[in-house]
Amino acid sequence: MVSPDGIGELLRTIRERAERTREQQAKRMTAAGLVCTVENLKRWETEKRLPTPVWRPAIRAVYDLTDEQLDQALENTRRQQRMEDDDVKRRKLFTLAAATAGFAVLPGIAQDREGIDTGLDADGAGDLAYLEGAFERHRGGYNGRAPDAVLGEMREDLALLASVLRRPHPARDRTDLARTAAGISGLVAIVQHDRGDQADAHRWFATAAKAARESGDRRMTAWVLGRHAMVGLNYGAPGQAAHIAAQARREAGAHPSGAAALAAAVTARALAAVGDLSGARQAVDDVRTLAEQLYGPESADTWFGYPAQKHAVHLSQAYTLLGDTRAAYRAQDDALALTTSPSVMTRALIAMDTAACLRVDGDPGAAAAMAAAVYDRLPPAYRTGLVHSRGLLLHQHLDGAPRRLLGDALA
């Protein structure tokens, strides 16, 4: 094969000779081990982006290249281009093998957050249409994927966002970019929250709130704050959660929205956790009223919407903390009936709420046995973070043999 000028020419030439479309190549790349989209291939072939090291095995297999050919093509491209963010673009994607290594091993995620955060202090520009599409694509939730897998799929978009924020941009586009940055940063924060990396979740939420405020979108700000409140709520700081949730409610205002409903739901759970039962019940009434008025995108089954299934999950936890087990059981039944996706985490959390209700109803042995069984069945990727925290909360309210049983499972 004649030495190509760069990686783009090499990949285009091979694809054209084989008369394969980008869609076919993307499917073959995905089958080789990593989720690959047509947009990935377009960016490589047009040399807008270079493939990161994690893609090398799949590229070699699908395009029938040697290491030497791939190395030469990449080096030629690097010589031709002045790359503003060389350190970001050369950083490796972490692989799914990191899923069992714990949240301490996340190469590049912290640097990306710092780049996004820094970029919010200056004008920038970039492919807004792509990034807005990326936000829409990523906000759909886990859909059966482990949290680390979701972060892996977002990794290149985070690097692109950090780069775009550093470039000059018209004021109106800058506003849209800040809103997109808030949304994408908020999604990363949600995943970090679910994984149990509280410190990094707080940092990503702070960056998301900074971007949301720059955009001037109060609904986005309310959504970020409502989600941020859940860190304290789920990891032992309900007072902090109540404070942040109150801020979210002020930002959301009186108009019904998914963000307003989320803020009210988190408020109900936080107030119940700190013992303000009257305030919690009022917040439950508020969220019920709001949820009945939502439609369209506001009630969509995404991380940005507040669908009936999410409403039932929040009510399950609120009623559990209030000690109203009859209402909690009904909410759990509703949540399970509405959970049609293969959501491992959601089903585990609902079961943990049921176990907590069994304890309140006077059967600590059954509560411990159920919670231990739920935790034992979890895949390794879900054994840290949110489900573990919910199990620990129940463990704190047990004693004797039930406490030992659940403690052994959670250890």
Short mmCIF file of C-alpha atoms in Angstrom, two decimals:
data_model
loop_
_atom_site.label_atom_id
_atom_site.label_comp_id
_atom_site.label_asym_id
_atom_site.label_seq_id
_atom_site.Cartn_x
_atom_site.Cartn_y
_atom_site.Cartn_z
CA MET A 1 0.00 0.00 0.00
CA VAL A 2 1.32 3.47 -0.91
CA SER A 3 2.09 5.54 2.15
CA PRO A 4 -0.88 7.88 2.74
CA ASP A 5 -0.61 11.57 3.56
CA GLY A 6 -2.58 11.05 6.74
CA ILE A 7 -5.13 8.98 8.66
CA GLY A 8 -8.09 10.56 6.85
CA GLU A 9 -6.82 9.64 3.39
CA LEU A 10 -5.92 6.16 4.54
CA LEU A 11 -9.37 5.40 5.97
CA ARG A 12 -11.21 7.03 3.05
CA THR A 13 -9.13 5.12 0.50
CA ILE A 14 -9.71 1.75 2.14
CA ARG A 15 -13.43 2.38 2.51
CA GLU A 16 -13.79 3.47 -1.13
CA ARG A 17 -11.81 0.52 -2.45
CA ALA A 18 -13.96 -1.88 -0.48
CA GLU A 19 -17.11 -0.01 -1.57
CA ARG A 20 -18.38 0.05 2.00
CA THR A 21 -20.47 2.87 3.42
CA ARG A 22 -19.57 4.61 6.64
CA GLU A 23 -22.62 3.02 8.23
CA GLN A 24 -21.34 -0.46 7.38
CA GLN A 25 -17.89 0.40 8.70
CA ALA A 26 -19.36 1.82 11.90
CA LYS A 27 -21.28 -1.41 12.47
CA ARG A 28 -18.11 -3.46 11.91
CA MET A 29 -16.19 -1.22 14.34
CA THR A 30 -18.92 -1.69 16.94
CA ALA A 31 -18.83 -5.45 16.44
CA ALA A 32 -15.07 -5.32 17.03
CA GLY A 33 -15.65 -4.22 20.58
CA LEU A 34 -16.49 -0.50 20.94
CA VAL A 35 -19.62 1.47 20.15
CA CYS A 36 -18.77 3.47 17.02
CA THR A 37 -21.00 5.92 15.16
CA VAL A 38 -20.92 7.30 11.63
CA GLU A 39 -19.97 10.64 13.19
CA ASN A 40 -16.82 9.05 14.63
CA LEU A 41 -15.76 7.88 11.17
CA LYS A 42 -16.59 11.24 9.56
CA ARG A 43 -14.40 13.09 12.04
CA TRP A 44 -11.50 10.67 11.46
CA GLU A 45 -11.79 10.69 7.67
CA THR A 46 -12.02 14.48 7.52
CA GLU A 47 -9.28 14.71 10.14
CA LYS A 48 -11.39 16.91 12.39
CA ARG A 49 -10.40 14.47 15.12
CA LEU A 50 -7.82 11.72 15.46
CA PRO A 51 -8.73 8.27 16.73
CA THR A 52 -7.60 7.82 20.32
CA PRO A 53 -5.51 4.76 21.28
CA VAL A 54 -8.45 2.72 22.52
CA TRP A 55 -9.77 2.51 18.94
CA ARG A 56 -6.56 1.08 17.49
CA PRO A 57 -7.41 -2.67 17.77
CA ALA A 58 -10.81 -2.14 16.10
CA ILE A 59 -9.33 0.07 13.33
CA ARG A 60 -6.62 -2.49 12.60
CA ALA A 61 -9.16 -5.32 12.45
CA VAL A 62 -11.82 -3.55 10.37
CA TYR A 63 -9.48 -1.74 7.96
CA ASP A 64 -6.93 -4.59 7.77
CA LEU A 65 -3.97 -2.40 8.77
CA THR A 66 -0.65 -3.12 10.42
CA ASP A 67 0.60 -1.18 13.41
CA GLU A 68 3.24 0.43 11.20
CA GLN A 69 0.71 1.64 8.63
CA LEU A 70 -1.55 3.07 11.30
CA ASP A 71 1.36 4.72 13.12
CA GLN A 72 2.64 6.34 9.91
CA ALA A 73 -0.78 7.67 8.92
CA LEU A 74 -1.35 9.19 12.35
CA GLU A 75 2.12 10.74 12.41
CA ASN A 76 1.63 12.27 8.96
CA THR A 77 -1.64 13.85 10.10
CA ARG A 78 -0.02 15.25 13.22
CA ARG A 79 2.67 16.89 11.13
CA GLN A 80 0.06 18.47 8.85
CA GLN A 81 -2.15 19.91 11.57
CA ARG A 82 -1.60 22.36 14.36
CA MET A 83 -3.52 20.79 17.19
CA GLU A 84 -4.67 23.24 19.84
CA ASP A 85 -5.47 20.62 22.43
CA ASP A 86 -2.78 18.04 21.85
CA ASP A 87 -2.81 16.82 25.45
CA VAL A 88 -6.58 16.22 25.36
CA LYS A 89 -6.66 14.53 21.98
CA ARG A 90 -3.82 12.13 22.82
CA ARG A 91 -5.26 11.06 26.15
CA LYS A 92 -6.48 7.45 26.16
CA LEU A 93 -10.10 6.54 26.48
CA PHE A 94 -10.59 4.40 29.56
CA THR A 95 -11.95 0.97 28.69
CA LEU A 96 -14.71 -1.14 30.11
CA ALA A 97 -12.04 -3.07 31.99
CA ALA A 98 -11.87 -0.08 34.33
CA ALA A 99 -15.41 -0.81 35.44
CA THR A 100 -14.19 -3.05 38.24
CA ALA A 101 -11.31 -0.82 39.26
CA GLY A 102 -13.40 1.67 41.25
CA PHE A 103 -13.98 5.36 40.76
CA ALA A 104 -10.37 6.31 41.49
CA VAL A 105 -9.32 5.16 38.01
CA LEU A 106 -10.86 7.56 35.50
CA PRO A 107 -8.12 8.86 33.19
CA GLY A 108 -8.87 12.25 31.74
CA ILE A 109 -12.29 12.87 33.30
CA ALA A 110 -10.96 15.37 35.86
CA GLN A 111 -8.90 17.19 33.20
CA ASP A 112 -11.94 17.47 30.94
CA ARG A 113 -14.00 19.01 33.74
CA GLU A 114 -11.23 21.53 34.41
CA GLY A 115 -11.08 22.38 30.70
CA ILE A 116 -14.84 22.91 30.52
CA ASP A 117 -14.83 24.94 33.71
CA THR A 118 -11.93 27.11 32.52
CA GLY A 119 -13.52 27.56 29.11
CA LEU A 120 -16.60 29.08 30.69
CA ASP A 121 -14.49 32.11 31.60
CA ALA A 122 -13.73 33.02 27.99
CA ASP A 123 -15.44 33.21 24.62
CA GLY A 124 -15.44 30.02 22.56
CA ALA A 125 -16.81 28.38 19.44
CA GLY A 126 -17.21 25.01 17.83
CA ASP A 127 -19.55 22.48 16.36
CA LEU A 128 -22.67 23.49 18.31
CA ALA A 129 -24.98 21.31 16.28
CA TYR A 130 -22.92 18.22 17.05
CA LEU A 131 -22.61 19.00 20.75
CA GLU A 132 -26.32 19.75 21.08
CA GLY A 133 -26.99 16.40 19.43
CA ALA A 134 -24.52 14.75 21.80
CA PHE A 135 -26.41 16.15 24.79
CA GLU A 136 -29.69 14.82 23.41
CA ARG A 137 -28.13 11.44 22.70
CA HIS A 138 -26.48 11.01 26.09
CA ARG A 139 -29.37 12.23 28.24
CA GLY A 140 -31.45 9.16 27.40
CA GLY A 141 -30.19 7.30 30.48
CA TYR A 142 -28.37 4.04 31.02
CA ASN A 143 -30.67 1.74 29.01
CA GLY A 144 -29.11 -1.31 30.62
CA ARG A 145 -25.52 -0.08 30.37
CA ALA A 146 -23.17 0.15 33.33
CA PRO A 147 -22.18 3.68 34.47
CA ASP A 148 -18.55 3.22 33.37
CA ALA A 149 -19.68 2.20 29.90
CA VAL A 150 -21.75 5.38 29.62
CA LEU A 151 -18.78 7.53 30.64
CA GLY A 152 -16.66 5.72 28.06
CA GLU A 153 -19.10 6.63 25.31
CA MET A 154 -19.14 10.27 26.43
CA ARG A 155 -15.37 10.61 26.67
CA GLU A 156 -14.62 12.01 23.20
CA ASP A 157 -17.53 14.44 23.39
CA LEU A 158 -16.21 15.79 26.69
CA ALA A 159 -12.82 16.42 25.13
CA LEU A 160 -14.47 18.15 22.16
CA LEU A 161 -16.60 20.30 24.45
CA ALA A 162 -13.57 21.40 26.46
CA SER A 163 -11.82 22.36 23.21
CA VAL A 164 -14.83 24.21 21.76
CA LEU A 165 -15.26 26.32 24.88
CA ARG A 166 -11.78 27.81 24.37
CA ARG A 167 -12.50 29.19 20.88
CA PRO A 168 -14.03 32.57 19.88
CA HIS A 169 -17.79 32.49 19.42
CA PRO A 170 -20.63 34.97 18.77
CA ALA A 171 -22.59 35.95 21.89
CA ARG A 172 -25.79 34.15 20.91
CA ASP A 173 -23.97 30.93 20.06
CA ARG A 174 -21.97 31.29 23.27
CA THR A 175 -25.22 31.25 25.23
CA ASP A 176 -26.33 28.06 23.48
CA LEU A 177 -22.90 26.54 24.03
CA ALA A 178 -23.02 27.34 27.75
CA ARG A 179 -26.42 25.65 28.01
CA THR A 180 -25.12 22.56 26.23
CA ALA A 181 -22.06 22.54 28.49
CA ALA A 182 -24.36 22.67 31.51
CA GLY A 183 -26.38 19.73 30.25
CA ILE A 184 -23.45 17.51 29.33
CA SER A 185 -21.56 18.34 32.54
CA GLY A 186 -24.69 17.58 34.51
CA LEU A 187 -24.98 14.16 32.87
CA VAL A 188 -21.40 13.31 33.83
CA ALA A 189 -22.16 14.45 37.38
CA ILE A 190 -25.18 12.12 37.50
CA VAL A 191 -23.06 9.14 36.47
CA GLN A 192 -20.35 10.03 38.99
CA HIS A 193 -23.06 10.31 41.66
CA ASP A 194 -24.40 6.88 40.75
CA ARG A 195 -20.89 5.40 40.81
CA GLY A 196 -20.31 6.76 44.30
CA ASP A 197 -17.62 9.31 43.44
CA GLN A 198 -19.18 12.04 45.57
CA ALA A 199 -16.31 14.51 45.35
CA ASP A 200 -16.15 14.42 41.56
CA ALA A 201 -19.95 14.55 41.30
CA HIS A 202 -19.93 17.77 43.36
CA ARG A 203 -17.22 19.23 41.09
CA TRP A 204 -19.07 18.37 37.88
CA PHE A 205 -22.33 19.75 39.27
CA ALA A 206 -20.56 22.99 40.22
CA THR A 207 -19.24 23.28 36.67
CA ALA A 208 -22.71 22.50 35.27
CA ALA A 209 -24.30 25.17 37.50
CA LYS A 210 -21.69 27.71 36.39
CA ALA A 211 -22.49 26.98 32.75
CA ALA A 212 -26.25 27.04 33.35
CA ARG A 213 -26.06 30.45 35.00
CA GLU A 214 -23.93 31.79 32.15
CA SER A 215 -26.58 30.60 29.69
CA GLY A 216 -29.30 32.45 31.60
CA ASP A 217 -31.55 29.38 31.40
CA ARG A 218 -33.18 29.17 34.83
CA ARG A 219 -34.85 25.88 34.02
CA MET A 220 -31.47 24.34 33.21
CA THR A 221 -30.06 25.84 36.42
CA ALA A 222 -32.96 24.37 38.41
CA TRP A 223 -32.38 20.94 36.84
CA VAL A 224 -28.66 21.02 37.68
CA LEU A 225 -29.32 22.10 41.27
CA GLY A 226 -32.07 19.51 41.73
CA ARG A 227 -29.75 16.78 40.55
CA HIS A 228 -26.91 18.19 42.66
CA ALA A 229 -29.06 17.96 45.78
CA MET A 230 -29.29 14.20 45.28
CA VAL A 231 -25.59 13.77 46.11
CA GLY A 232 -26.11 14.84 49.69
CA LEU A 233 -29.48 13.12 49.81
CA ASN A 234 -28.10 9.73 48.84
CA TYR A 235 -24.77 9.91 50.65
CA GLY A 236 -25.60 10.98 54.17
CA ALA A 237 -26.00 14.78 53.98
CA PRO A 238 -29.78 15.37 53.76
CA GLY A 239 -29.46 18.85 55.31
CA GLN A 240 -27.20 19.94 52.47
CA ALA A 241 -29.60 18.30 50.02
CA ALA A 242 -32.57 20.25 51.42
CA HIS A 243 -30.63 23.51 51.08
CA ILE A 244 -29.62 22.91 47.44
CA ALA A 245 -33.10 21.61 46.56
CA ALA A 246 -34.60 24.83 47.94
CA GLN A 247 -32.34 26.79 45.59
CA ALA A 248 -33.52 24.59 42.72
CA ARG A 249 -37.14 25.30 43.54
CA ARG A 250 -36.51 29.06 43.54
CA GLU A 251 -34.82 28.84 40.14
CA ALA A 252 -37.62 26.69 38.71
CA GLY A 253 -40.33 29.15 39.73
CA ALA A 254 -44.04 28.40 39.79
CA HIS A 255 -44.39 27.20 36.19
CA PRO A 256 -44.76 23.39 35.91
CA SER A 257 -41.63 21.76 34.52
CA GLY A 258 -39.62 18.60 34.88
CA ALA A 259 -36.98 20.56 36.78
CA ALA A 260 -39.58 21.98 39.18
CA ALA A 261 -41.03 18.53 39.83
CA LEU A 262 -37.55 17.07 40.40
CA ALA A 263 -36.71 19.85 42.87
CA ALA A 264 -39.94 19.28 44.80
CA ALA A 265 -39.39 15.50 44.87
CA VAL A 266 -35.83 15.85 46.18
CA THR A 267 -37.05 18.37 48.74
CA ALA A 268 -39.65 15.89 49.99
CA ARG A 269 -37.05 13.16 50.40
CA ALA A 270 -34.49 15.46 52.05
CA LEU A 271 -36.96 16.95 54.53
CA ALA A 272 -38.23 13.49 55.44
CA ALA A 273 -34.64 12.39 56.04
CA VAL A 274 -33.95 15.29 58.43
CA GLY A 275 -37.22 14.72 60.31
CA ASP A 276 -39.28 17.62 58.94
CA LEU A 277 -42.28 15.40 58.29
CA SER A 278 -44.74 18.24 57.79
CA GLY A 279 -42.50 19.94 55.24
CA ALA A 280 -41.89 16.64 53.50
CA ARG A 281 -45.61 15.92 53.16
CA GLN A 282 -46.22 19.39 51.73
CA ALA A 283 -43.42 18.81 49.20
CA VAL A 284 -44.99 15.46 48.28
CA ASP A 285 -48.28 17.25 47.59
CA ASP A 286 -46.40 19.84 45.53
CA VAL A 287 -44.63 17.27 43.37
CA ARG A 288 -47.87 15.34 42.81
CA THR A 289 -49.54 18.53 41.57
CA LEU A 290 -46.60 19.39 39.32
CA ALA A 291 -46.31 15.87 37.88
CA GLU A 292 -49.97 15.92 36.81
CA GLN A 293 -49.33 19.03 34.70
CA LEU A 294 -46.30 17.81 32.77
CA TYR A 295 -46.36 16.73 29.14
CA GLY A 296 -44.05 16.42 26.13
CA PRO A 297 -40.31 16.80 26.82
CA GLU A 298 -41.02 17.74 30.45
CA SER A 299 -42.37 14.25 31.12
CA ALA A 300 -40.04 12.38 28.75
CA ASP A 301 -38.22 9.30 30.02
CA THR A 302 -34.78 10.92 30.01
CA TRP A 303 -32.42 12.26 32.64
CA PHE A 304 -33.75 15.71 31.79
CA GLY A 305 -37.44 14.90 32.03
CA TYR A 306 -39.68 13.84 34.90
CA PRO A 307 -41.71 10.83 33.68
CA ALA A 308 -44.27 8.86 35.68
CA GLN A 309 -41.73 6.12 36.36
CA LYS A 310 -39.25 8.55 37.90
CA HIS A 311 -42.08 10.13 39.88
CA ALA A 312 -42.98 6.75 41.37
CA VAL A 313 -39.33 6.04 42.26
CA HIS A 314 -39.06 9.37 44.11
CA LEU A 315 -42.35 8.79 45.91
CA SER A 316 -41.19 5.33 46.95
CA GLN A 317 -38.17 6.80 48.71
CA ALA A 318 -40.12 9.76 50.16
CA TYR A 319 -42.85 7.57 51.64
CA THR A 320 -40.25 5.08 52.90
CA LEU A 321 -38.43 7.86 54.77
CA LEU A 322 -41.76 9.15 56.08
CA GLY A 323 -42.55 5.68 57.44
CA ASP A 324 -45.75 5.49 55.36
CA THR A 325 -45.16 1.95 54.16
CA ARG A 326 -48.61 1.46 52.63
CA ALA A 327 -48.09 4.42 50.28
CA ALA A 328 -44.47 3.37 49.71
CA TYR A 329 -45.46 -0.14 48.62
CA ARG A 330 -47.98 1.32 46.15
CA ALA A 331 -45.32 3.63 44.73
CA GLN A 332 -42.90 0.70 44.41
CA ASP A 333 -45.48 -1.35 42.54
CA ASP A 334 -46.13 1.60 40.22
CA ALA A 335 -42.41 2.15 39.66
CA LEU A 336 -41.79 -1.50 38.77
CA ALA A 337 -44.79 -1.58 36.42
CA LEU A 338 -43.46 1.51 34.63
CA THR A 339 -39.82 0.35 34.49
CA THR A 340 -39.78 -1.26 31.07
CA SER A 341 -36.10 -0.74 30.30
CA PRO A 342 -33.44 -3.15 31.63
CA SER A 343 -32.57 -0.75 34.46
CA VAL A 344 -30.47 -2.77 36.89
CA MET A 345 -29.93 0.16 39.23
CA THR A 346 -33.54 1.33 39.36
CA ARG A 347 -34.89 -2.14 40.13
CA ALA A 348 -32.26 -2.65 42.84
CA LEU A 349 -33.09 0.70 44.47
CA ILE A 350 -36.82 -0.07 44.48
CA ALA A 351 -36.09 -3.43 46.12
CA MET A 352 -33.94 -1.70 48.75
CA ASP A 353 -36.89 0.60 49.51
CA THR A 354 -39.12 -2.44 49.92
CA ALA A 355 -36.59 -3.95 52.33
CA ALA A 356 -36.55 -0.71 54.32
CA CYS A 357 -40.35 -0.82 54.53
CA LEU A 358 -40.21 -4.38 55.85
CA ARG A 359 -38.00 -3.14 58.69
CA VAL A 360 -40.46 -0.34 59.49
CA ASP A 361 -43.27 -2.91 59.50
CA GLY A 362 -41.45 -4.90 62.18
CA ASP A 363 -39.66 -7.64 60.21
CA PRO A 364 -35.93 -6.78 60.29
CA GLY A 365 -34.94 -10.34 59.39
CA ALA A 366 -36.90 -10.25 56.13
CA ALA A 367 -35.58 -6.76 55.44
CA ALA A 368 -31.95 -7.84 55.80
CA ALA A 369 -32.49 -11.03 53.79
CA MET A 370 -34.13 -9.16 50.92
CA ALA A 371 -31.49 -6.41 50.81
CA ALA A 372 -28.65 -8.94 50.98
CA ALA A 373 -30.17 -10.99 48.16
CA VAL A 374 -30.60 -7.90 45.99
CA TYR A 375 -26.99 -6.87 46.56
CA ASP A 376 -25.63 -10.39 45.96
CA ARG A 377 -27.31 -10.50 42.54
CA LEU A 378 -25.85 -7.19 41.38
CA PRO A 379 -23.23 -7.28 38.61
CA PRO A 380 -19.80 -6.02 39.82
CA ALA A 381 -20.22 -2.66 38.05
CA TYR A 382 -23.17 -1.81 40.32
CA ARG A 383 -21.72 -2.88 43.67
CA THR A 384 -20.33 0.52 44.56
CA GLY A 385 -22.11 3.80 44.65
CA LEU A 386 -25.82 4.41 44.92
CA VAL A 387 -27.15 0.90 45.61
CA HIS A 388 -24.42 0.25 48.17
CA SER A 389 -25.24 3.54 49.89
CA ARG A 390 -28.93 2.62 50.08
CA GLY A 391 -27.97 -0.73 51.61
CA LEU A 392 -25.76 0.98 54.20
CA LEU A 393 -28.65 3.25 55.19
CA LEU A 394 -30.78 0.20 55.98
CA HIS A 395 -27.84 -1.47 57.74
CA GLN A 396 -27.61 1.49 60.16
CA HIS A 397 -31.17 0.81 61.34
CA LEU A 398 -30.67 -2.90 62.00
CA ASP A 399 -29.11 -4.76 64.91
CA GLY A 400 -28.28 -8.30 65.92
CA ALA A 401 -28.37 -11.10 63.34
CA PRO A 402 -30.11 -9.04 60.60
CA ARG A 403 -27.40 -6.37 60.88
CA ARG A 404 -24.66 -8.98 60.59
CA LEU A 405 -26.35 -10.65 57.61
CA LEU A 406 -26.62 -7.43 55.62
CA GLY A 407 -23.20 -6.22 56.76
CA ASP A 408 -21.57 -9.40 55.45
CA ALA A 409 -23.29 -8.93 52.08
CA LEU A 410 -22.23 -5.30 51.79
CA ALA A 411 -18.64 -5.88 52.88
#
